[in-house]
Short mmCIF file of C-alpha atoms in Angstrom, two decimals:
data_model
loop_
_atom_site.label_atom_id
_atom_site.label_comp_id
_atom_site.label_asym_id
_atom_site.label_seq_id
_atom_site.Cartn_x
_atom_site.Cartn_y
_atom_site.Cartn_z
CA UNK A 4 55.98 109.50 -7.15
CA UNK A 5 52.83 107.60 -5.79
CA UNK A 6 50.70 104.99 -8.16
CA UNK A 7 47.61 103.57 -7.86
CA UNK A 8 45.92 100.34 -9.63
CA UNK A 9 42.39 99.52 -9.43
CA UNK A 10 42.01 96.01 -11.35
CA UNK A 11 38.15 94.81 -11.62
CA UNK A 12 36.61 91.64 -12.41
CA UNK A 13 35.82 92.00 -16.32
CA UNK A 14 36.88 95.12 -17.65
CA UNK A 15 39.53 97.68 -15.77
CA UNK A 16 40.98 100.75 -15.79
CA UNK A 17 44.25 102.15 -15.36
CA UNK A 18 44.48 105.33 -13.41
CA UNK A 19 47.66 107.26 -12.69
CA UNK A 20 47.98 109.55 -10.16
CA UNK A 21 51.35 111.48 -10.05
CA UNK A 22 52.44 113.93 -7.34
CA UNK A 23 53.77 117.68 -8.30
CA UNK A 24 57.00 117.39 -8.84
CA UNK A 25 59.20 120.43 -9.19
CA UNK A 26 60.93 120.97 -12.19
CA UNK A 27 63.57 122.89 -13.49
CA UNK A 28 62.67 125.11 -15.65
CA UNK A 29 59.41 126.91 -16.49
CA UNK A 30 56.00 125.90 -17.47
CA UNK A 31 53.61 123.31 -15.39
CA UNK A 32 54.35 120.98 -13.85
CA UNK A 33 54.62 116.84 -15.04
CA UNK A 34 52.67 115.96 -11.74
CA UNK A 35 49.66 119.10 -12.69
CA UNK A 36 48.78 116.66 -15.42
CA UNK A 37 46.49 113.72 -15.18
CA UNK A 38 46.60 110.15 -16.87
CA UNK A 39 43.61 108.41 -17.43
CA UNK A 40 43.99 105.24 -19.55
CA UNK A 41 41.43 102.26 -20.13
CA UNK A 42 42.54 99.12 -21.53
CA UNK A 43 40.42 94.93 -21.77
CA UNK A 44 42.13 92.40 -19.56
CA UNK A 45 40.51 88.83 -19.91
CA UNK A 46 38.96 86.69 -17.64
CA UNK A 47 40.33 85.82 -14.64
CA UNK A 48 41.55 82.44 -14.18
CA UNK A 49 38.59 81.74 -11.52
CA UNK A 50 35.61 82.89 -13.60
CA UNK A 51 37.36 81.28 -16.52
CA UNK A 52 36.90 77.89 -14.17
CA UNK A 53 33.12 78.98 -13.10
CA UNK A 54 32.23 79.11 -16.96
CA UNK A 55 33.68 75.72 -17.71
CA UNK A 56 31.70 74.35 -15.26
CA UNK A 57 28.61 76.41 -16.20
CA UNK A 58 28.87 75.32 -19.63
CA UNK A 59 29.55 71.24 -18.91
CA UNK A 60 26.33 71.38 -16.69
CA UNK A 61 24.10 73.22 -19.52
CA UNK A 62 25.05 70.51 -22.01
CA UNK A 63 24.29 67.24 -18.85
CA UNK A 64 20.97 69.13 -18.39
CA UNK A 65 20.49 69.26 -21.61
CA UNK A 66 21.49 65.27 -22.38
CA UNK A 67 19.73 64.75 -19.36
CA UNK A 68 16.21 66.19 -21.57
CA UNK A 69 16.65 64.87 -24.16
CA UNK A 70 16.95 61.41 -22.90
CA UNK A 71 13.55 61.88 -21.04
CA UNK A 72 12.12 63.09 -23.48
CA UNK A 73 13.21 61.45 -26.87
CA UNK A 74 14.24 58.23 -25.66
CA UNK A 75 14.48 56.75 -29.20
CA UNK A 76 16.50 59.74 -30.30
CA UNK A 77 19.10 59.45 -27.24
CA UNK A 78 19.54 56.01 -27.85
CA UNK A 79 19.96 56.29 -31.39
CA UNK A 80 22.67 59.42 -30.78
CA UNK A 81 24.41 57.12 -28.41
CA UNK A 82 24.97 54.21 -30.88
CA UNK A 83 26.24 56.97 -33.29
CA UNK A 84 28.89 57.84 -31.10
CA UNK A 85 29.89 53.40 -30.73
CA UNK A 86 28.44 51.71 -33.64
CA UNK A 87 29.67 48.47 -32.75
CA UNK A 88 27.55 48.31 -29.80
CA UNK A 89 24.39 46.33 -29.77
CA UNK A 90 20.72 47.55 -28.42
CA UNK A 91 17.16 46.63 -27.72
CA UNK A 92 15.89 48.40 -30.71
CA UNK A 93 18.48 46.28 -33.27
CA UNK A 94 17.21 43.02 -31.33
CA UNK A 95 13.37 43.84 -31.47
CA UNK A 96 13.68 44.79 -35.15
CA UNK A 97 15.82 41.35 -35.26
CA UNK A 98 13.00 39.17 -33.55
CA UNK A 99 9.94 40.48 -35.63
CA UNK A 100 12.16 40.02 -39.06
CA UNK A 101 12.69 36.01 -38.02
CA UNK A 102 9.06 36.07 -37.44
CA UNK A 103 8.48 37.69 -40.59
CA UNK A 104 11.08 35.06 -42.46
CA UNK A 105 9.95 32.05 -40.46
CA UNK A 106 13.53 31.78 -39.71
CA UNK A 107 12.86 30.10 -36.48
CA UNK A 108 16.90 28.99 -35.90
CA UNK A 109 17.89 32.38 -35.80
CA UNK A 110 14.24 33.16 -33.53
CA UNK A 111 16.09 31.08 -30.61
CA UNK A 112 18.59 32.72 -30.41
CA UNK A 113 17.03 36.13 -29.40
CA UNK A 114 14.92 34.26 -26.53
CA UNK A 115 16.67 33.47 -23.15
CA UNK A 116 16.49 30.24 -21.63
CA UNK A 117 14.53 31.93 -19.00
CA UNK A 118 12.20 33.85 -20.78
CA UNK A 119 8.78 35.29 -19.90
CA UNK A 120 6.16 36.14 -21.79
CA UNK A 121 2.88 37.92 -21.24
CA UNK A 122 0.29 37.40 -24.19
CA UNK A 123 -3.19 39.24 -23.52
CA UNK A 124 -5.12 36.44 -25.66
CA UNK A 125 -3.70 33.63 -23.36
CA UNK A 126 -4.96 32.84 -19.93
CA UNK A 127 -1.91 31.92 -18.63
CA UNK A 128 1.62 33.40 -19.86
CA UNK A 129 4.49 31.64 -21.40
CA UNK A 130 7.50 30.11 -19.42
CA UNK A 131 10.50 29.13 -20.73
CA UNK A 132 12.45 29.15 -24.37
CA UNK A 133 10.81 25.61 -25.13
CA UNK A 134 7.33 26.48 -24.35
CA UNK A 135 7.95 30.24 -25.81
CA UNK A 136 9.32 28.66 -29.15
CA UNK A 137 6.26 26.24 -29.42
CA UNK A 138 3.85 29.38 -29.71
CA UNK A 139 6.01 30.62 -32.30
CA UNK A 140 6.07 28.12 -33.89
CA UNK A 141 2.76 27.73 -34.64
CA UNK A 142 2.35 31.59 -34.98
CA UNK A 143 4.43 31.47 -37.75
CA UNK A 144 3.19 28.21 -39.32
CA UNK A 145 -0.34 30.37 -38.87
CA UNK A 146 0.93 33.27 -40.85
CA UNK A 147 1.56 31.49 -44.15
CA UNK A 148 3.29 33.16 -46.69
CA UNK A 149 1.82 36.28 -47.05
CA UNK A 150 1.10 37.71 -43.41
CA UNK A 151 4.22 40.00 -41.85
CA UNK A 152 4.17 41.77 -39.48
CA UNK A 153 5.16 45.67 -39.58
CA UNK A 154 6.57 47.52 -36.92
CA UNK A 155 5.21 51.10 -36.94
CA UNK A 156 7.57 52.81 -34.01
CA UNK A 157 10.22 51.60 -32.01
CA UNK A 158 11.35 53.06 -28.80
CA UNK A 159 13.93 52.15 -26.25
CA UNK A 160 13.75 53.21 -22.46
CA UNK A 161 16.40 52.60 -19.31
CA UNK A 162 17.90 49.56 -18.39
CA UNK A 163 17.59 47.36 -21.50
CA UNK A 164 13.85 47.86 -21.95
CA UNK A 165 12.08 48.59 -25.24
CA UNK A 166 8.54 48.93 -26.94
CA UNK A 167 7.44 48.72 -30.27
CA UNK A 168 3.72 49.20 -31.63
CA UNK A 169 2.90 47.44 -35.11
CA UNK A 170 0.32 45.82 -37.07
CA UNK A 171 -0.42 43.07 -39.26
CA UNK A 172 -0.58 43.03 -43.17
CA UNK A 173 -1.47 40.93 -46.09
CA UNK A 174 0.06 41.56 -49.39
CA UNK A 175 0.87 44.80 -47.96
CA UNK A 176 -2.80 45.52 -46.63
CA UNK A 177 -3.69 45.84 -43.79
CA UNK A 178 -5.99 43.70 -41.13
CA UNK A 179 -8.17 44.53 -39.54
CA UNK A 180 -8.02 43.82 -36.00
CA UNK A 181 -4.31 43.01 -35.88
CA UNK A 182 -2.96 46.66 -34.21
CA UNK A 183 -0.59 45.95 -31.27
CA UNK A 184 1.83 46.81 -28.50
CA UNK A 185 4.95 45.29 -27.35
CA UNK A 186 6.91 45.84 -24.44
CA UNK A 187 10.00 44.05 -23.68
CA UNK A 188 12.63 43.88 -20.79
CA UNK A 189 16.47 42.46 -22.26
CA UNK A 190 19.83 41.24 -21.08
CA UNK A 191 22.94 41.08 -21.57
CA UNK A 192 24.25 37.77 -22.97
CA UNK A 193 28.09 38.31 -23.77
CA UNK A 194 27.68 41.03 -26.29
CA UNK A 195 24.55 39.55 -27.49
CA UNK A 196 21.11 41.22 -26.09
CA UNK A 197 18.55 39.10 -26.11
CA UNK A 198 14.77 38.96 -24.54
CA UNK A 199 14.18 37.97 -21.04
CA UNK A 200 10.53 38.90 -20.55
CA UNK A 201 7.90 40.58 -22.95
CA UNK A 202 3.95 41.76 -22.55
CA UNK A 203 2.13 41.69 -25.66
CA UNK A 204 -1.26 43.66 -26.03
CA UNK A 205 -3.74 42.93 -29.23
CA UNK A 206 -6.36 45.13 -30.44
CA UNK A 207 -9.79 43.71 -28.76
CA UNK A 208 -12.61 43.13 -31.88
CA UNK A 209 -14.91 44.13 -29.29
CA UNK A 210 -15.35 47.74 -28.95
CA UNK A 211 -17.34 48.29 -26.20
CA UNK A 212 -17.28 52.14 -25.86
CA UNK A 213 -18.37 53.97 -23.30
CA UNK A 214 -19.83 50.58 -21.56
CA UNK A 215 -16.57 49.76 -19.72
CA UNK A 216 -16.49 53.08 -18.41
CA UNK A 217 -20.11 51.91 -16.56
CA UNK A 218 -18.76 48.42 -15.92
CA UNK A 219 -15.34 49.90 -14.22
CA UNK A 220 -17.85 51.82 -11.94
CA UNK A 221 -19.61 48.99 -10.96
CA UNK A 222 -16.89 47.10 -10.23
CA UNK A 223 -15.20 49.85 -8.43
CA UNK A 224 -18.20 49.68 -6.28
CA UNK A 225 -18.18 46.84 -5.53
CA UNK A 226 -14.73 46.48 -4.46
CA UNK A 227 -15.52 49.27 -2.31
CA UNK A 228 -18.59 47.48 -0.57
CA UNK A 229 -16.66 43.99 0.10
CA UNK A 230 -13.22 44.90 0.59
CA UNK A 231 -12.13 41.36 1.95
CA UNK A 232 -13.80 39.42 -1.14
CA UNK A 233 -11.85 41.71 -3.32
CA UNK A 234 -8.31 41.31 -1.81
CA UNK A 235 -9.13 37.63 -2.28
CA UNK A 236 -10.15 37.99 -5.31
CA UNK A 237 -6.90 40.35 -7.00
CA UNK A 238 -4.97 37.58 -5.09
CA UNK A 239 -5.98 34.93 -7.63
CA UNK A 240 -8.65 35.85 -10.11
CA UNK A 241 -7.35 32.34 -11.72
CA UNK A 242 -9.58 30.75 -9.20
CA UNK A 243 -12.58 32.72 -9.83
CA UNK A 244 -12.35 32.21 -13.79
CA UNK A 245 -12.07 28.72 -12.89
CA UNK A 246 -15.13 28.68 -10.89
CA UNK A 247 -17.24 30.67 -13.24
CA UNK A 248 -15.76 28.76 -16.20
CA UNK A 249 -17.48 25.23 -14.15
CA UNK A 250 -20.61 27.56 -13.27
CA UNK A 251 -21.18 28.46 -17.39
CA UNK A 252 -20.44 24.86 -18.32
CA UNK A 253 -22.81 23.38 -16.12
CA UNK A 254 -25.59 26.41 -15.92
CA UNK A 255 -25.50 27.90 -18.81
CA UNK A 256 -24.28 26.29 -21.57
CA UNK A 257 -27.00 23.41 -21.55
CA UNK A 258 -29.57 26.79 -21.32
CA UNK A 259 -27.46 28.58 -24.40
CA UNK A 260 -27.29 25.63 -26.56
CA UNK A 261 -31.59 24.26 -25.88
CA UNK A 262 -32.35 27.69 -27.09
CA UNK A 263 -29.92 27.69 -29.99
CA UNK A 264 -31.64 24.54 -30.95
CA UNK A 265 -35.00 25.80 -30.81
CA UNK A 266 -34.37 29.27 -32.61
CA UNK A 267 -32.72 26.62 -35.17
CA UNK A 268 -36.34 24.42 -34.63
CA UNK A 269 -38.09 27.56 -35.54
CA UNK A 270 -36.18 28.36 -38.93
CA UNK A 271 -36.55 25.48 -39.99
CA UNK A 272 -40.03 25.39 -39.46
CA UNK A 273 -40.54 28.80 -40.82
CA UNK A 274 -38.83 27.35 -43.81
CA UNK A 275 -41.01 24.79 -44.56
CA UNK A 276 -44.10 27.30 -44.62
CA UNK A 277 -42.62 29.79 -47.01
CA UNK A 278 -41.77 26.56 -49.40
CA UNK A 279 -45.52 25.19 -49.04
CA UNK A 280 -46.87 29.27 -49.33
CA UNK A 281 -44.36 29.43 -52.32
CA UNK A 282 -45.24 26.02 -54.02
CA UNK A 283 -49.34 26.99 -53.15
CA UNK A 284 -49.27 29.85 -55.01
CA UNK A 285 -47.57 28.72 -57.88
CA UNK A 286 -50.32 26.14 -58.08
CA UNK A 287 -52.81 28.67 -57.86
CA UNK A 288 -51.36 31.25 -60.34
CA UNK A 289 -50.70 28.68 -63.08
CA UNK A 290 -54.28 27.25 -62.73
CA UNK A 291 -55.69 30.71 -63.91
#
């Protein structure tokens, strides 16, 4: 008697081949007859190993995503999974709620020794916990009792970074004016995170439209036409300010403040003759 096995990857089949074989007695013969039978294996042991591996790089990509994507939600799926473990996000939320409480104690100890900040209303930015304290200080002592501030969005991006966008309110309305961003760079501090470095950008009151888009052209141009003055000038723009700063002090803020005097000349003088016009023809009017 011969046999024969075919086995396939997924799903085989059985098929039996039997020689004639010579029996006995009458009738056919067991080998005239043929077996055909189909039966499900399951996977081999090596695709069984090629799925795994499909299926654990699906759900990286798929981390992988969301983390670019939804940074916020990544980071707040990861401190689901450890809750003990502290993040950016719990410390900015932290360091605007001290603001908020004037709880400056507590304030310090969210700000690094080292710390850096970046304030778009200030010339020059802040270095160090005593100097950054001082402007809190009097930020808060500026607030009074009835300004907080309220943090619209929080995100959190790699490497202990964050941002959060907010505004500023007063009995729970809002001010005008007071819209702003936050970005801020962290470190670890034993199991403490605190702020190393932040860049804070305020809502201008100026809203120039469509004229910066003219004045980035012409300065764009003019970068372009004197290359060398405007490397030296990106090098330290502090000197520049400086210079124009002495330039409008000397120039034209004796020029500014002559004509402020004589447009205030003028009203005053235009004052005095609508009095005398009034009093005249009251005099005038009561006479008849």
């Amino acid at each position: 008697m011969a046999t024969v096995v075919n086995f396939s990857g997924k799903t085989t089949s059985q098929r039996i081949c039997l020689k004639p074989m010579a029996g006995p007695g009458p009738g056919p013969a067991i080998g005239s007859l043929a077996f055909k039978r189909t039966c499900q294996f399951p996977l081999s042991r090596t695709n069984t190993v090629q799925h795994c591996i499909y299926m654990t790089r699906k759900a990286q990509d798929r981390l992988l995503n969301e983390h670019r994507v939804f940074p916020a939600l990544a980071a707040t799926r990861n401190l689901d999974i450890f809750p003990g473990s502290p993040s950016p996000s719990d410390t900015i939320k932290q360091f605007y709620r001290c603001i908020n409480e004037k709880n400056l104690k507590q304030l310090r100890d969210h700000i690094s020794e080292d710390c850096y900040i970046e304030e778009c209303s200030f010339h020059t930015p802040l270095q160090g916990k005593k100097e950054v304290m001082s402007f809190f200080e009097q930020l808060t002592a500026g607030m009074g009792q009835n300004v907080k501030f309220i943090l619209r969005h929080v995100c959190e991006g790699d490497e202990l970074t964050a941002a959060a966008n907010w505004h500023m309110e007063w009995k729970n309305k809002q001010i005008p004016f007071t819209r702003g961003c936050s970005f801020f760079e962290c470190s670890k501090e034993g199991e403490k995170i605190i702020i190393k470095k932040a860049q804070i950008v305020i809502e201008s009151p100026i809203k120039p439209g469509t004229l910066v888009l003219s004045m980035l052209k012409t300065v764009t141009s003019l970068f372009d036409g004197f290359p060398k003055i405007a490397e030296w000038f990106l090098k330290s723009p502090h000197i520049v300010l400086r210079w124009l700063w002495k330039i409008y002090a000397l120039l034209i803020a004796p020029l500014l403040e002559s004509y402020l005097r004589l447009w205030n000349l003028a009203a005053r003088i235009l004052g005095h003759a609508y009095y005398i016009l009034l009093y005249t023809a009251k005099f005038f009017f009561n006479e008849e």
